[in-house]
PDB file of C-alpha atoms in Angstrom:
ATOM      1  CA  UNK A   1      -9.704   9.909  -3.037  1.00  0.00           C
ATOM      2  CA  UNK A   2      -8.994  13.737  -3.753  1.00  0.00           C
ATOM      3  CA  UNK A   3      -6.233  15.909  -2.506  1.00  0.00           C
ATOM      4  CA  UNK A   4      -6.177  19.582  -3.586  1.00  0.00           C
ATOM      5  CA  UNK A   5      -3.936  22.708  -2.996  1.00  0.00           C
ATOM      6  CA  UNK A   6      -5.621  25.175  -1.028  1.00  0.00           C
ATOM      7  CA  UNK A   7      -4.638  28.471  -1.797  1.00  0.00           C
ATOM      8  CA  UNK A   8      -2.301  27.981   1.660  1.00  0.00           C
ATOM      9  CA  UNK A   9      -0.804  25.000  -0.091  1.00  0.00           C
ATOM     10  CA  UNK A  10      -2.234  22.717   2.415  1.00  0.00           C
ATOM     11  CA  UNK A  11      -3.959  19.268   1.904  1.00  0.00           C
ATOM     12  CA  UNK A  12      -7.052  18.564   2.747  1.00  0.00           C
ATOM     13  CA  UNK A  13      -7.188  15.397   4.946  1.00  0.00           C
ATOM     14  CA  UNK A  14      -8.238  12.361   3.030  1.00  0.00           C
ATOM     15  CA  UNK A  15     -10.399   9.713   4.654  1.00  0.00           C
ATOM     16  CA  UNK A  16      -9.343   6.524   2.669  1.00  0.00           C
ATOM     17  CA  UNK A  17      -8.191   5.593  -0.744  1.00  0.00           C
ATOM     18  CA  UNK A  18      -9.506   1.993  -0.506  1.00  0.00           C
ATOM     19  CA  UNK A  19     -12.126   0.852  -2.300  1.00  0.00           C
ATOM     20  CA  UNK A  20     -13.648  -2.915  -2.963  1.00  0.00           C
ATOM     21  CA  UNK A  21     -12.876  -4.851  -5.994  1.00  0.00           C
ATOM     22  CA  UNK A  22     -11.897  -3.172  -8.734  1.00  0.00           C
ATOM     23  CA  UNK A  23     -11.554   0.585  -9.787  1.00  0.00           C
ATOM     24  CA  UNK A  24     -14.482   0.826 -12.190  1.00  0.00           C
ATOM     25  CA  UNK A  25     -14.407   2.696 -15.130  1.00  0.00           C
ATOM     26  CA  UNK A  26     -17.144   5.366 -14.457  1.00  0.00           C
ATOM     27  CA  UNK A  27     -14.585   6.446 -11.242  1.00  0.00           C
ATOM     28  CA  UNK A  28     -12.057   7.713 -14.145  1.00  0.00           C
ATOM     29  CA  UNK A  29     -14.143   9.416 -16.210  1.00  0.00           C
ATOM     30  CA  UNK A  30     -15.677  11.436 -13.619  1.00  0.00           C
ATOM     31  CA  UNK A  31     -12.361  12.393 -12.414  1.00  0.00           C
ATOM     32  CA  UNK A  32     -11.634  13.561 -15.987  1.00  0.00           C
ATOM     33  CA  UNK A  33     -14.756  15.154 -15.992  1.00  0.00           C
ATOM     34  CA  UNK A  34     -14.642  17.067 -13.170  1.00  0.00           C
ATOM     35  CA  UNK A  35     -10.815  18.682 -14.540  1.00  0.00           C
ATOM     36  CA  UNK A  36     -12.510  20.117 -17.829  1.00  0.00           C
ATOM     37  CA  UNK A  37     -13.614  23.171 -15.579  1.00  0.00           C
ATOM     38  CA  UNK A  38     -10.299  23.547 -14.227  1.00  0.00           C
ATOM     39  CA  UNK A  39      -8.721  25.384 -16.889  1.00  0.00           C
ATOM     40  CA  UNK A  40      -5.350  26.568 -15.049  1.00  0.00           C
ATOM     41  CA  UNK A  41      -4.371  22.832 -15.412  1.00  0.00           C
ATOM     42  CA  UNK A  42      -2.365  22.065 -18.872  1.00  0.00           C
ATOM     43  CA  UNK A  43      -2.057  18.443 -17.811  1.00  0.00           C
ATOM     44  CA  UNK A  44      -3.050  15.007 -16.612  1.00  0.00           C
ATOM     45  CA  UNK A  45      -1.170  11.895 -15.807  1.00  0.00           C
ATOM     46  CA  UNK A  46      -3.037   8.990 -15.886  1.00  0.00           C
ATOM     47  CA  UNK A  47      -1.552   5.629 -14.413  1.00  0.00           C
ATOM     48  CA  UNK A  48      -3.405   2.327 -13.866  1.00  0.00           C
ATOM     49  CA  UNK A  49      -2.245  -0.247 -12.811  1.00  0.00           C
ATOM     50  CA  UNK A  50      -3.527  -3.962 -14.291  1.00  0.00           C
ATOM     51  CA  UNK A  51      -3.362  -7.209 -13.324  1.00  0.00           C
ATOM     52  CA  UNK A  52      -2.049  -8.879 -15.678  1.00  0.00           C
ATOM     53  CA  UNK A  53      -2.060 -12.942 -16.292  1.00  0.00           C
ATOM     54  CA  UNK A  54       1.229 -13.563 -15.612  1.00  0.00           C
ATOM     55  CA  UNK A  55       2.254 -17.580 -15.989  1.00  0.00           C
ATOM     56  CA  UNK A  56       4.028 -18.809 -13.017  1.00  0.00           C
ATOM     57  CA  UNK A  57       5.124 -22.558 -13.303  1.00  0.00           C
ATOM     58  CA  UNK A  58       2.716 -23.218 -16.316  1.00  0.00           C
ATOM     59  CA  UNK A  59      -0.505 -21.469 -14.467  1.00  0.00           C
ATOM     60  CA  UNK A  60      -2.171 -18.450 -14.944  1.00  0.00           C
ATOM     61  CA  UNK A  61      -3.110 -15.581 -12.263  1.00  0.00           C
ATOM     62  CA  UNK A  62      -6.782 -15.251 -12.579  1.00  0.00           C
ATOM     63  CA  UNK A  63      -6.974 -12.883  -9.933  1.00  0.00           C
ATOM     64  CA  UNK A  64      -5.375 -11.469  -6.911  1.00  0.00           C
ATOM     65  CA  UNK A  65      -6.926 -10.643  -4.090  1.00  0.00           C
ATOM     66  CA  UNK A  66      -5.782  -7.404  -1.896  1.00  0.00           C
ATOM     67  CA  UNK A  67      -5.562  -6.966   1.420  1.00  0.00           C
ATOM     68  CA  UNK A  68      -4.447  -3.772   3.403  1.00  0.00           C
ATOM     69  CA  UNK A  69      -3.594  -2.295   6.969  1.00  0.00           C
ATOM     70  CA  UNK A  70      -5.563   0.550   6.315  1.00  0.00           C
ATOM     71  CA  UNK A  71      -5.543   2.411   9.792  1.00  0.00           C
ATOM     72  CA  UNK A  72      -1.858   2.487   8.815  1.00  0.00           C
ATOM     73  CA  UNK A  73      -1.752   2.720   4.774  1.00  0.00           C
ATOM     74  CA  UNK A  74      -3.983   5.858   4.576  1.00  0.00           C
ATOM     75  CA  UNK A  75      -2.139   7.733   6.512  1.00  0.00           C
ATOM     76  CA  UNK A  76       0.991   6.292   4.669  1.00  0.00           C
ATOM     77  CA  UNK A  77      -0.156   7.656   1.766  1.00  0.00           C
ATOM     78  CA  UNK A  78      -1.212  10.694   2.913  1.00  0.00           C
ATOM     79  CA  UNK A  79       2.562  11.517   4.057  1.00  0.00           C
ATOM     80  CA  UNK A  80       2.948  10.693   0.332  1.00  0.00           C
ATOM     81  CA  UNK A  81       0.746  13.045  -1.481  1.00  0.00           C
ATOM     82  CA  UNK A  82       2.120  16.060   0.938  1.00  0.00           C
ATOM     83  CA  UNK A  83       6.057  15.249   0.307  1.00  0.00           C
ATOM     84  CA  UNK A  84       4.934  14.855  -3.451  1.00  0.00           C
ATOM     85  CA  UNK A  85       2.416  17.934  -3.682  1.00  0.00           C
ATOM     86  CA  UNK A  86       5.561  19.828  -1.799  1.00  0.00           C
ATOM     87  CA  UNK A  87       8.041  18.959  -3.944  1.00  0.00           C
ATOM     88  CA  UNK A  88       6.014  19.093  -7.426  1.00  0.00           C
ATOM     89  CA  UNK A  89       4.246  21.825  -8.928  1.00  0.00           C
ATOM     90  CA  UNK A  90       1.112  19.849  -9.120  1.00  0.00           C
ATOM     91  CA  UNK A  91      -2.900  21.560  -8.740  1.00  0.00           C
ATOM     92  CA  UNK A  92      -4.917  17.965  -7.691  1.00  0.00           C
ATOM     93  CA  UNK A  93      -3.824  14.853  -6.955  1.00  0.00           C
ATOM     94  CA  UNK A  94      -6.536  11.816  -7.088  1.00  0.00           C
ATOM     95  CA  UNK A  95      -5.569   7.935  -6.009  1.00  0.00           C
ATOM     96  CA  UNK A  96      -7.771   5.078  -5.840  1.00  0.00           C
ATOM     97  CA  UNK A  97      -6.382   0.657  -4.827  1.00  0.00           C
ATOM     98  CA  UNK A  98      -8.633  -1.965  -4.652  1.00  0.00           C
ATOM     99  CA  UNK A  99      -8.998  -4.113  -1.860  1.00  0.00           C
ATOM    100  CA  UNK A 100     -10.743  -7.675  -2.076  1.00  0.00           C
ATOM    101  CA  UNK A 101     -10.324  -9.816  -5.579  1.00  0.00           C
ATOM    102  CA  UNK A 102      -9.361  -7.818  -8.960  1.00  0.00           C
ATOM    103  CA  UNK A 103      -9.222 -10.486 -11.713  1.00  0.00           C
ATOM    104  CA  UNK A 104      -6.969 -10.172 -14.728  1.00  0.00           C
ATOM    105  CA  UNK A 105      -7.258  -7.389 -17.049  1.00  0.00           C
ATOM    106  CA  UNK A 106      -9.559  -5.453 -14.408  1.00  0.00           C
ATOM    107  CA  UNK A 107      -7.416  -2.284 -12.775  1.00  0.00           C
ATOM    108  CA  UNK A 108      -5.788  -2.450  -9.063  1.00  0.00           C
ATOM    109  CA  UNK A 109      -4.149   0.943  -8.889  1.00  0.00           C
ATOM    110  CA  UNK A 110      -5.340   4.343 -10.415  1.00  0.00           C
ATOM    111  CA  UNK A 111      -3.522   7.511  -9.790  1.00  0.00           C
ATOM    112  CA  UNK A 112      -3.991  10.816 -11.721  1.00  0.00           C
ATOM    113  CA  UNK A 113      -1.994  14.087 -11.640  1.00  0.00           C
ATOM    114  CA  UNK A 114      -3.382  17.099 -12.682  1.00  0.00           C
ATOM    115  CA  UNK A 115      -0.843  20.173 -13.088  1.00  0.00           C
ATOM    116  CA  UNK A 116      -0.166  23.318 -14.888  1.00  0.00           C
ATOM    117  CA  UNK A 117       2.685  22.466 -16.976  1.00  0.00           C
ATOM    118  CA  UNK A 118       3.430  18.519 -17.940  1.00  0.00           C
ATOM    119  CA  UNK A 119       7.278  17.726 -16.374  1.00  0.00           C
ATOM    120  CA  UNK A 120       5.978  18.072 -12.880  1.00  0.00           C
ATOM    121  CA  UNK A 121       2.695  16.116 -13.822  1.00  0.00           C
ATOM    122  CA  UNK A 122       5.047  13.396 -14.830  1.00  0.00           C
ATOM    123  CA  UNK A 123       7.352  13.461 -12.401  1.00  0.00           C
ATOM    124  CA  UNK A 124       5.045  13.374  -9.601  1.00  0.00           C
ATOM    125  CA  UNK A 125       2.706  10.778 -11.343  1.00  0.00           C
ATOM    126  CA  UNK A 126       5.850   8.787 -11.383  1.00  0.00           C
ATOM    127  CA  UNK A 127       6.689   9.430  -7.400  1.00  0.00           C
ATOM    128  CA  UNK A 128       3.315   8.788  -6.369  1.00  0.00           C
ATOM    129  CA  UNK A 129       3.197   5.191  -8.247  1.00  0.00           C
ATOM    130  CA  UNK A 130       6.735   4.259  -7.527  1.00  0.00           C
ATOM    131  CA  UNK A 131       5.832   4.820  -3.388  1.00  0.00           C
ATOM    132  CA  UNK A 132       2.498   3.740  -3.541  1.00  0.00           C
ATOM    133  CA  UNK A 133       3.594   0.392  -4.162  1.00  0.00           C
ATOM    134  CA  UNK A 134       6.631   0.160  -1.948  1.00  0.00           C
ATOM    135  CA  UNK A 135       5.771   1.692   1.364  1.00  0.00           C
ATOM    136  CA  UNK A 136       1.871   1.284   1.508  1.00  0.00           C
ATOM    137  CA  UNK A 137       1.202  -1.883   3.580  1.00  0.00           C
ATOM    138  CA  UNK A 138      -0.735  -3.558   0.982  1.00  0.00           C
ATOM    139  CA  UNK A 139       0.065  -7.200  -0.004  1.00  0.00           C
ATOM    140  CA  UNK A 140      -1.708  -8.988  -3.237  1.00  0.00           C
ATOM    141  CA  UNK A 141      -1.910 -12.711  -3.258  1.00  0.00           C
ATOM    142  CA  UNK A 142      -2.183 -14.586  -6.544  1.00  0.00           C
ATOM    143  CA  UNK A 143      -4.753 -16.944  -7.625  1.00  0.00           C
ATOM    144  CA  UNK A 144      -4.373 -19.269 -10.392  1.00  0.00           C
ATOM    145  CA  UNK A 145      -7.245 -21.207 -12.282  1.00  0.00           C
ATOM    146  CA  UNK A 146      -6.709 -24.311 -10.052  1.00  0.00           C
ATOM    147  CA  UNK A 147      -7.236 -22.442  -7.401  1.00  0.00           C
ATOM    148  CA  UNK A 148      -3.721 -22.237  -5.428  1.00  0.00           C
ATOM    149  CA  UNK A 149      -2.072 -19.167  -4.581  1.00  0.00           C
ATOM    150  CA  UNK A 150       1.041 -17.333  -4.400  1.00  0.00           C
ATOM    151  CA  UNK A 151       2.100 -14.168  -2.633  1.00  0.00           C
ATOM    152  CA  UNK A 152       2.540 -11.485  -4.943  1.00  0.00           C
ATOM    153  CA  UNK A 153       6.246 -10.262  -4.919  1.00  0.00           C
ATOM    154  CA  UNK A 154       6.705  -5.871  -6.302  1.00  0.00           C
ATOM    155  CA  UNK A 155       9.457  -6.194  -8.550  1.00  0.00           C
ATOM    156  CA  UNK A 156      11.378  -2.063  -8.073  1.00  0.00           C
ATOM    157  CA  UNK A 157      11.234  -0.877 -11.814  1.00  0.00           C
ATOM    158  CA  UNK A 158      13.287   2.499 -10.768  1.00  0.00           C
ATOM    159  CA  UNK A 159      15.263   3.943  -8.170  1.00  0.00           C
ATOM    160  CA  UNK A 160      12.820   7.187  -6.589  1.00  0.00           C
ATOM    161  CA  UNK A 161      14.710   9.963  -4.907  1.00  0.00           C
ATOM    162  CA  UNK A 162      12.793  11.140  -2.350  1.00  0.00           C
ATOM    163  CA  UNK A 163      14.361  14.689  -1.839  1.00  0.00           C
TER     164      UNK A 163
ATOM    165  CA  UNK B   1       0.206  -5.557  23.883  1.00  0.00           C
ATOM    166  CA  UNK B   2      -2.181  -6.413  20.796  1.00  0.00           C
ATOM    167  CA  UNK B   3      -0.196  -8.001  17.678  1.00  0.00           C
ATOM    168  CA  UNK B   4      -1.466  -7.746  13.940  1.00  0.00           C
ATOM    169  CA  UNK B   5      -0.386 -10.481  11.399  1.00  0.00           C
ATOM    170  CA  UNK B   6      -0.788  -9.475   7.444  1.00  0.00           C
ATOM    171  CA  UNK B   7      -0.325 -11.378   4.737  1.00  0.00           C
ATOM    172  CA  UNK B   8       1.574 -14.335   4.231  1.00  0.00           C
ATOM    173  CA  UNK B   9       2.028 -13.485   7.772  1.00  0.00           C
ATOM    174  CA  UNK B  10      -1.805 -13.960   8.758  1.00  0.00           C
ATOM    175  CA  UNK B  11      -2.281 -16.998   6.304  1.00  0.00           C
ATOM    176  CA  UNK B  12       0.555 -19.179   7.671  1.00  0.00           C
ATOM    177  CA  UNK B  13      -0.298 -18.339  11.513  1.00  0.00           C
ATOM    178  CA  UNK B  14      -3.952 -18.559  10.496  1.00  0.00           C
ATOM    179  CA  UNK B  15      -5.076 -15.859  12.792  1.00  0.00           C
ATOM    180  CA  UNK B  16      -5.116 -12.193  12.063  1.00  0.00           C
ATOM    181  CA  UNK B  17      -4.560 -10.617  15.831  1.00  0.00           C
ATOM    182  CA  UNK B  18      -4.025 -11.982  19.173  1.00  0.00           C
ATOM    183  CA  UNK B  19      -3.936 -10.106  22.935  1.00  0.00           C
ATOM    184  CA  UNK B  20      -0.177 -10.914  23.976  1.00  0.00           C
ATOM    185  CA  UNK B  21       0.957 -10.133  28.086  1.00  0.00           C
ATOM    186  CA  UNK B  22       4.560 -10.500  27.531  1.00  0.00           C
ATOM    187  CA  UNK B  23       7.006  -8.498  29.584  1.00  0.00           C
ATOM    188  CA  UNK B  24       9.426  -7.228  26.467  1.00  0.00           C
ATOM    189  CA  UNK B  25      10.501  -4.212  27.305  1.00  0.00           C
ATOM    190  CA  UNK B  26      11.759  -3.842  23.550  1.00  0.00           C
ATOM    191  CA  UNK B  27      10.908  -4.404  19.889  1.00  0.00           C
ATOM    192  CA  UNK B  28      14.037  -6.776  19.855  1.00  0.00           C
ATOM    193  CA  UNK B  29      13.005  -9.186  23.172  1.00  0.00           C
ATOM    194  CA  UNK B  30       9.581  -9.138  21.291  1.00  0.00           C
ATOM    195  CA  UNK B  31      11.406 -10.194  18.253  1.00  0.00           C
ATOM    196  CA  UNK B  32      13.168 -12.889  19.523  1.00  0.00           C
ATOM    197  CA  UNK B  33       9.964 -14.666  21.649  1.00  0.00           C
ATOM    198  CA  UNK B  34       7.571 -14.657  18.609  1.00  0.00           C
ATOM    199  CA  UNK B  35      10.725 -16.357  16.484  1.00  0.00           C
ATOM    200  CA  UNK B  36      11.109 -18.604  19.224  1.00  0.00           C
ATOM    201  CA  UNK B  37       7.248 -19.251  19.012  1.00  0.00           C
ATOM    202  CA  UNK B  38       6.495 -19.043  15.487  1.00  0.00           C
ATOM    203  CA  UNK B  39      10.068 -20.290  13.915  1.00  0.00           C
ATOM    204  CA  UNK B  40       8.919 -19.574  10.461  1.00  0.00           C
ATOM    205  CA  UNK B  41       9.160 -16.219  11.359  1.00  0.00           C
ATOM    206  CA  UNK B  42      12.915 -16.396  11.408  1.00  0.00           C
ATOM    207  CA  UNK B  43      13.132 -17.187   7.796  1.00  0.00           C
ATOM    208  CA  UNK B  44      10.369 -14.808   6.314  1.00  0.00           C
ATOM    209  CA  UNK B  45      11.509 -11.045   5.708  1.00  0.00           C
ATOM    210  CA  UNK B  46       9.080  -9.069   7.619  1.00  0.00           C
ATOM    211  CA  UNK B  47       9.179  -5.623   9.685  1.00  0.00           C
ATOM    212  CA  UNK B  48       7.262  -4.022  12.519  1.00  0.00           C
ATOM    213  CA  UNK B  49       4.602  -1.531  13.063  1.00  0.00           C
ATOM    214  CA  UNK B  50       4.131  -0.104  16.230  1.00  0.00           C
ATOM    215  CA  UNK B  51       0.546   1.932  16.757  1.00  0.00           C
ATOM    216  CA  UNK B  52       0.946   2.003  13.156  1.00  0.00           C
ATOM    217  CA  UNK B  53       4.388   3.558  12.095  1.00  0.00           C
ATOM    218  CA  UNK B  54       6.672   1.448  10.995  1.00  0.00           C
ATOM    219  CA  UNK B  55      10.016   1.055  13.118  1.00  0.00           C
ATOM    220  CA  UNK B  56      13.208  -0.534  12.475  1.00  0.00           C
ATOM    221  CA  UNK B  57      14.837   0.014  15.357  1.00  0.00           C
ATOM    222  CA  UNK B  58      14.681  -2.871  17.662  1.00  0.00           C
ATOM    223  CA  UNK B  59      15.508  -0.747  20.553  1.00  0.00           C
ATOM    224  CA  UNK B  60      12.385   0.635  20.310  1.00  0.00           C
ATOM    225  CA  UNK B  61      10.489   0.204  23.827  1.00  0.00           C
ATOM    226  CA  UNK B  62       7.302  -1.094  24.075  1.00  0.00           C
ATOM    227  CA  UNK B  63       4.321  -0.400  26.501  1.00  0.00           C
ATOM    228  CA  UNK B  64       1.500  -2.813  27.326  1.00  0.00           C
ATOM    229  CA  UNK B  65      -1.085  -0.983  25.859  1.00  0.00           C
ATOM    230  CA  UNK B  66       0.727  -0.907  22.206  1.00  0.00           C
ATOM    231  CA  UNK B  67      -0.143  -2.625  18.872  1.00  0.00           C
ATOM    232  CA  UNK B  68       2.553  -3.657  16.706  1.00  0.00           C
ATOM    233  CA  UNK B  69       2.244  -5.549  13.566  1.00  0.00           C
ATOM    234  CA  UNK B  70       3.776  -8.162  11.602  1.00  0.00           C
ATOM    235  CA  UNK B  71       4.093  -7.014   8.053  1.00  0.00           C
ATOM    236  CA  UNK B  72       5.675  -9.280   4.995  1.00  0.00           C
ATOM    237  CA  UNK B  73       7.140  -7.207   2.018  1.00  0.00           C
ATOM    238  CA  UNK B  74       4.541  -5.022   0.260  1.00  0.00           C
ATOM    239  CA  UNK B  75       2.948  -5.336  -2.861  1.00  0.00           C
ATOM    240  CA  UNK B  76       0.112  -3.248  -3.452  1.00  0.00           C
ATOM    241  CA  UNK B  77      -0.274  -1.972  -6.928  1.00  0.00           C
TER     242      UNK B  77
END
């Protein structure tokens, strides 16, 4: 899902960022795509986010498999993107999770920044990922190859200052 | 009221809403029948939404026509 700065500095309203199974390739490459023709931006931050295999008790996540309150998370997330596109100097901001089963190695979580200068492309990119994934009601259970689960836990990799 | 379960939530209660006419006038009376009902509930970390904002007040009052929801920790990503 797109946000852009209108030349107001509003948002336009998103309708959802959700999308089933995972984020396929062709989605980021037409993002990139589309930014070659926007030439006031010096930079994009890319982040996607992977599930990885991780080995819990001797088995191995083959998958997890999303699930969302999205009448809530959307417009969660578009609180986000405002505070973030107020606070940042930042042209487009794009963000795409996965609902339903995303097997290992496939990508959950893709967010890119586009700005004109690259601090406040990182430091929003950062912002964006860091409260995407603790105050979006989202919750990823585990699957491992014999087929029991586990409810995927967010370890916090950073402290995010929101002001 | 209408309640939402999410989650570990929704798998251990093995329903994902129910229609609820309880007479809590408050987040915290709700609070304290659905532990009462549920008693997992009272060890599992979990917080409210009410018509989708999340509150953490237990004061909060509550109207019949509400929906609040049960949500475990998040983790999206």
């Amino acid at each position: 899902m797109n946000i852009m700065k209108s030349p107001s500095g509003d948002l336009g309203a998103i309708k959802s960022i959700f999308i089933q199974g995972p984020i396929p390739m062709e989605e980021i490459t037409h993002w990139l795509e589309h930014h070659q023709s926007k030439t006031k931006d010096g930079a994009h931050d890319l982040f996607l986010g992977q599930v990885r295999a991780d080995e819990v008790e001797g088995k191995v996540v083959q998958y997890i498999e999303y699930t969302a309150y999205e009448e809530m998370a959307n417009p969660v997330y578009q609180q986000i993107a405002n505070d973030v596109i107020s606070k940042y100097k930042v042209s487009c901001i794009h963000t795409l999770h996965s609902l339903g089963k995303v097997e290992s190695g496939q990508w959950s979580l893709a967010v890119l920044v586009s700005a004109p200068h690259r601090e406040d492309c990182f430091a929003a990119c950062r912002e964006l990922v860091e409260r995407i994934k603790s105050e979006l009601p989202v919750w990823g259970k585990e699957v491992f190859e014999d087929h029991t689960t586990a409810w995927k836990e967010n370890t916090k990799e950073s402290t995010v200052h929101h002001d | 009221m209408q309640l939402l379960f999410f989650g570990s939530i929704q798998e251990e209660l093995n329903m994902t809403d129910i229609e609820l006419n309880l007479n809590a006038s408050n987040l915290g009376e709700l609070k304290s029948y659905l532990e009462k009902e549920y008693s997992f509930l009272q060890e599992q970390p979990y917080t409210f939404a009410v018509n989708e904002e999340l509150v953490r007040d237990l004061n909060h009052p509550l109207n019949s026509g509400d929906t609040i929801a049960l949500l475990p920790p998040f983790s999206g990503g």
